[in-house]
Coordinates of C-alpha atoms and ligand atoms in Angstrom, one line a residue:
M1 CA 103.6 125.7 72.2
D2 CA 104.7 126.3 75.7
L3 CA 105.0 122.8 77.2
K4 CA 103.8 123.9 80.6
S5 CA 100.5 125.0 79.2
A6 CA 99.9 121.6 77.7
I7 CA 99.8 120.1 81.2
D8 CA 96.3 119.4 82.6
I9 CA 96.9 120.4 86.3
T10 CA 93.7 118.6 87.3
R11 CA 95.3 115.3 86.3
L12 CA 98.7 115.5 87.8
P13 CA 100.4 112.4 89.1
S14 CA 100.3 112.9 92.9
H15 CA 103.6 111.0 93.3
V16 CA 106.5 111.0 90.8
A17 CA 109.6 108.9 91.4
I18 CA 112.9 109.5 89.6
I19 CA 116.0 107.3 89.0
M20 CA 118.4 110.2 88.5
D21 CA 121.0 108.5 86.3
G22 CA 123.8 109.6 83.9
N23 CA 125.9 112.0 85.9
G24 CA 129.1 110.1 85.2
R25 CA 128.5 109.9 81.5
W26 CA 127.5 113.6 81.4
A27 CA 130.9 114.5 82.9
K28 CA 132.8 112.1 80.7
Q29 CA 131.3 113.6 77.6
K30 CA 132.5 117.0 78.6
G31 CA 136.0 115.8 79.7
F32 CA 135.3 116.3 83.4
E33 CA 135.7 114.1 86.5
R34 CA 132.6 112.1 87.5
N35 CA 132.1 114.3 90.5
V36 CA 131.5 117.3 88.3
G37 CA 128.6 115.3 86.9
H38 CA 127.3 114.8 90.4
Q39 CA 127.6 118.5 91.2
N40 CA 125.6 119.4 88.1
G41 CA 123.2 116.6 89.0
V42 CA 122.4 118.6 92.1
V43 CA 121.6 121.7 90.0
A44 CA 119.0 119.6 88.0
L45 CA 117.7 118.2 91.3
S46 CA 117.0 121.6 92.7
E47 CA 115.3 122.7 89.6
I48 CA 113.1 119.6 89.4
V49 CA 112.1 119.9 93.1
E50 CA 111.1 123.5 92.5
V51 CA 109.1 122.7 89.4
A52 CA 107.3 119.7 90.9
S53 CA 106.3 121.8 93.9
E54 CA 105.2 124.7 91.7
L55 CA 103.0 122.4 89.6
G56 CA 101.4 121.0 92.8
I57 CA 102.8 117.5 92.8
K58 CA 102.4 116.1 96.3
Y59 CA 105.3 113.6 96.5
L60 CA 108.6 113.5 94.6
T61 CA 110.9 110.6 95.4
L62 CA 114.5 110.8 94.1
Y63 CA 116.8 107.8 94.0
A64 CA 120.0 109.4 95.1
F65 CA 122.2 106.5 96.3
S66 CA 121.5 102.8 96.1
T67 CA 122.7 100.0 98.4
E68 CA 124.8 98.9 95.4
N69 CA 126.4 102.3 95.0
W70 CA 128.5 101.5 98.2
N71 CA 130.5 99.4 95.8
R72 CA 131.8 102.4 93.9
P73 CA 135.4 103.7 94.4
K74 CA 135.8 105.1 97.9
E75 CA 136.6 108.6 96.6
E76 CA 133.4 108.8 94.7
V77 CA 131.3 107.5 97.6
D78 CA 133.0 110.1 99.9
A79 CA 132.4 112.9 97.4
L80 CA 128.8 111.9 97.1
M81 CA 128.3 111.9 100.8
S82 CA 129.9 115.3 101.2
L83 CA 127.8 116.7 98.4
L84 CA 124.7 115.3 100.1
V85 CA 125.5 117.0 103.4
E86 CA 126.4 120.2 101.7
T87 CA 123.3 120.2 99.5
I88 CA 120.8 119.4 102.3
H89 CA 122.4 122.1 104.5
K90 CA 122.3 124.7 101.8
E91 CA 118.7 123.9 100.7
T92 CA 117.1 123.7 104.2
D93 CA 116.0 127.3 104.3
R94 CA 114.5 127.1 100.8
L95 CA 112.6 123.9 101.7
I96 CA 111.1 125.7 104.8
E97 CA 110.2 128.9 102.8
N98 CA 108.5 126.9 100.1
D99 CA 106.6 124.6 102.5
L100 CA 108.4 121.4 101.4
R101 CA 108.8 118.5 103.7
L102 CA 111.9 116.3 103.5
M103 CA 111.7 112.6 104.1
A104 CA 114.3 109.8 103.5
I105 CA 113.9 106.1 102.9
G106 CA 116.7 103.5 103.0
D107 CA 119.3 102.2 105.5
L108 CA 120.0 105.6 106.9
K109 CA 122.0 104.2 109.7
S110 CA 124.6 103.1 107.2
L111 CA 125.3 106.7 106.1
P112 CA 128.2 108.6 107.7
D113 CA 127.2 110.2 111.0
K114 CA 127.5 113.7 109.6
C115 CA 125.2 112.9 106.8
H116 CA 122.7 111.1 109.0
Q117 CA 122.6 114.1 111.4
Q118 CA 122.2 116.7 108.7
L119 CA 119.4 114.7 107.1
Q120 CA 117.6 114.2 110.5
D121 CA 118.0 117.9 111.3
T122 CA 116.4 119.0 108.0
I123 CA 113.7 116.3 108.3
N124 CA 112.8 117.6 111.7
K125 CA 112.8 121.2 110.7
T126 CA 110.5 120.5 107.7
S127 CA 108.2 117.9 109.3
L128 CA 105.1 120.0 109.5
N129 CA 105.4 121.4 105.9
K130 CA 102.5 120.5 103.6
K131 CA 102.9 121.6 100.0
T132 CA 105.2 118.9 98.6
T133 CA 107.0 116.0 100.2
L134 CA 110.5 115.3 98.9
V135 CA 111.6 111.8 99.6
L136 CA 115.3 111.0 99.2
A137 CA 116.1 107.3 98.7
L138 CA 119.5 106.9 100.3
S139 CA 121.4 103.7 100.8
Y140 CA 118.1 102.3 99.5
S141 CA 117.3 99.1 97.7
S142 CA 114.0 97.2 97.4
K143 CA 115.5 93.9 98.3
W144 CA 116.9 95.5 101.6
E145 CA 113.5 97.0 102.3
I146 CA 111.4 93.9 101.6
L147 CA 113.7 91.7 103.7
N148 CA 113.5 94.2 106.6
A149 CA 109.7 94.3 106.3
V150 CA 109.6 90.4 106.4
K151 CA 111.9 90.4 109.5
A152 CA 109.7 93.0 111.3
I153 CA 106.5 91.2 110.4
S154 CA 108.0 87.9 111.7
K155 CA 109.0 89.5 114.9
D156 CA 105.5 90.9 115.4
I157 CA 104.0 87.5 114.8
N158 CA 106.4 85.9 117.2
D159 CA 105.6 88.5 119.8
G160 CA 101.9 87.8 119.4
K161 CA 101.2 91.3 118.0
L162 CA 100.1 90.1 114.6
D163 CA 98.1 87.1 113.4
I164 CA 99.3 85.5 110.2
D165 CA 95.7 85.1 108.9
N166 CA 95.1 88.8 109.2
I167 CA 98.1 89.9 107.0
S168 CA 96.7 91.8 104.0
Y169 CA 98.8 93.6 101.5
E170 CA 97.9 96.8 103.3
I171 CA 99.3 95.5 106.5
F172 CA 102.4 94.2 104.7
S173 CA 103.0 97.5 103.0
S174 CA 102.8 99.3 106.4
Y175 CA 106.1 97.6 107.2
L176 CA 107.8 99.1 104.2
T177 CA 109.8 102.3 104.5
T178 CA 107.2 104.0 102.2
A179 CA 104.4 103.1 104.6
S180 CA 102.9 106.7 104.8
I181 CA 103.6 107.4 101.1
P182 CA 101.2 106.6 98.2
D183 CA 102.6 104.5 95.4
P184 CA 104.2 106.5 92.5
E185 CA 102.0 107.0 89.5
L186 CA 104.9 107.9 87.3
L187 CA 108.5 106.6 87.4
I188 CA 111.1 108.4 85.3
R189 CA 114.6 107.1 84.5
T190 CA 117.1 109.3 82.8
S191 CA 120.2 108.3 80.7
G192 CA 118.7 105.7 78.5
E193 CA 119.0 102.7 80.8
M194 CA 116.0 100.5 80.7
R195 CA 116.1 99.0 84.2
I196 CA 114.8 99.6 87.7
S197 CA 118.1 98.9 89.6
N198 CA 116.4 97.7 92.8
F199 CA 114.2 100.8 93.2
L200 CA 110.6 100.6 94.7
L201 CA 109.9 97.2 93.1
L202 CA 106.6 96.7 94.9
Q203 CA 105.5 100.3 94.9
I204 CA 105.8 100.6 91.1
A205 CA 103.6 97.6 90.4
Y206 CA 101.2 99.8 88.5
S207 CA 103.3 102.9 87.8
E208 CA 103.6 104.4 84.4
L209 CA 107.3 104.1 83.3
Y210 CA 109.0 106.9 81.4
F211 CA 112.5 106.4 80.0
T212 CA 114.5 109.2 78.4
D213 CA 118.0 109.3 76.9
V214 CA 118.6 112.7 78.5
L215 CA 121.4 112.5 81.1
W216 CA 120.3 113.6 84.6
P217 CA 122.3 116.9 84.7
D218 CA 120.4 117.9 81.5
F219 CA 117.0 116.9 82.8
R220 CA 115.4 120.3 83.5
K221 CA 112.0 121.9 83.6
E222 CA 111.1 121.2 80.0
Q223 CA 112.1 117.5 80.2
F224 CA 110.0 117.2 83.3
Y225 CA 107.0 118.8 81.6
K226 CA 107.4 116.4 78.7
A227 CA 107.3 113.4 81.0
I228 CA 104.1 114.7 82.7
I229 CA 102.5 115.3 79.3
D230 CA 103.4 111.8 78.2
F231 CA 102.0 110.4 81.4
Q232 CA 98.7 112.2 80.8
K233 CA 98.3 110.5 77.4
R234 CA 98.5 107.0 79.0
E235 CA 95.3 105.0 79.6
R236 CA 95.6 103.5 83.1
R237 CA 93.4 100.5 82.9
F238 CA 94.3 98.6 86.0
G239 CA 93.2 95.3 84.4
K240 CA 90.0 96.6 83.0
T241 CA 89.2 97.1 79.3
S242 CA 89.3 100.4 77.5
E243 CA 85.6 100.2 76.9
Q244 CA 84.9 99.8 80.6
L245 CA 86.8 103.0 81.3
S246 CA 85.1 105.0 78.6
N247 CA 81.7 103.8 79.7
N248 CA 82.6 104.5 83.2
N249 CA 81.2 101.1 83.8
D250 CA 82.6 99.6 87.0
Ligands
LIG301 C1 123.6 108.7 88.9 O1 124.6 108.9 88.0 C2 124.0 109.2 90.3 C3 124.3 108.1 91.2 C4 124.1 106.8 91.0 C5 124.7 108.5 92.6 P1 125.8 107.9 87.7 O2 126.9 108.2 88.6 O3 125.3 106.5 87.9 O4 126.2 108.2 86.2 P2 126.5 107.1 85.1 O5 125.5 106.1 85.0 O6 127.9 106.5 85.5 O7 126.6 107.9 83.9
LIG302 C1 120.7 103.8 90.1 O1 121.8 104.2 89.3 C2 120.9 104.4 91.4 C3 120.7 105.8 91.5 C4 120.3 106.6 90.5 C5 121.0 106.4 92.8 P1 123.1 103.3 89.0 O2 123.9 104.1 88.0 O3 123.7 103.0 90.2 O4 122.4 102.0 88.3 P2 123.0 100.7 87.6 O5 123.8 100.0 88.6 O6 123.8 101.2 86.5 O7 121.8 100.0 87.2
LIG303 MG1 124.5 105.2 86.5

């Protein structure tokens, strides 16, 4: 059966986050340089953005570069940054045509100027778009994000803008880089690694996790459909019992 038709479009996750992993191994398996893997990773990225938007998924967050990725060899980091500028530049018109909004989370100031400028330019040009929001996590890590949130909250307390007794989780989360973004309902990681690698640690507190051995450049439309179908089979209980859910008994 056609996988797409097995998806219940009335029960789509409104936010899917993806740890796009395995570009290097994909290239190595084929006898190419790692960067060829990254280039093919961009092809997969474009396809998944298009498919997610076509389905009607409201938010798609892609982990593109972690704080820890700065520790890779300089040539690889430089190549990734160039690929980023080039890709965003090339994709801007398509984002606009398809009503996609670009956002970015992470320590964006640490990106090379050219990269930061291109990102900001496309973010501005697409800021009023409504169909799907594409969030790129760049120079992002949860530990960095949480530490920053704690510093900003402490400053507001010191400045008398915030009262400690009034800090709820909602207020705390408004200091995170994802403040305006709902938590992901589905987190996908490709390449067979069973770890989170410092990604959205708080935001995935109740996300459904989906791991696949498929390497990111091979993660295409059909793999994405499979992940959504798997998600739709899960029972999301949020601490309740199965019986409570089937009885609709709050
Ligand atoms: C993911 O692929 C892309 C980035 C982290 C930028 P990798 O480059 O981590 O690929 P592997 O894990 O070495 O195969
Ligand atoms: C996680 O992939 C970061 C991104 C996908 C951008 P890595 O390949 O850097 O993860 P680890 O370090 O192997 O966990
Ligand atoms: Mg990796």
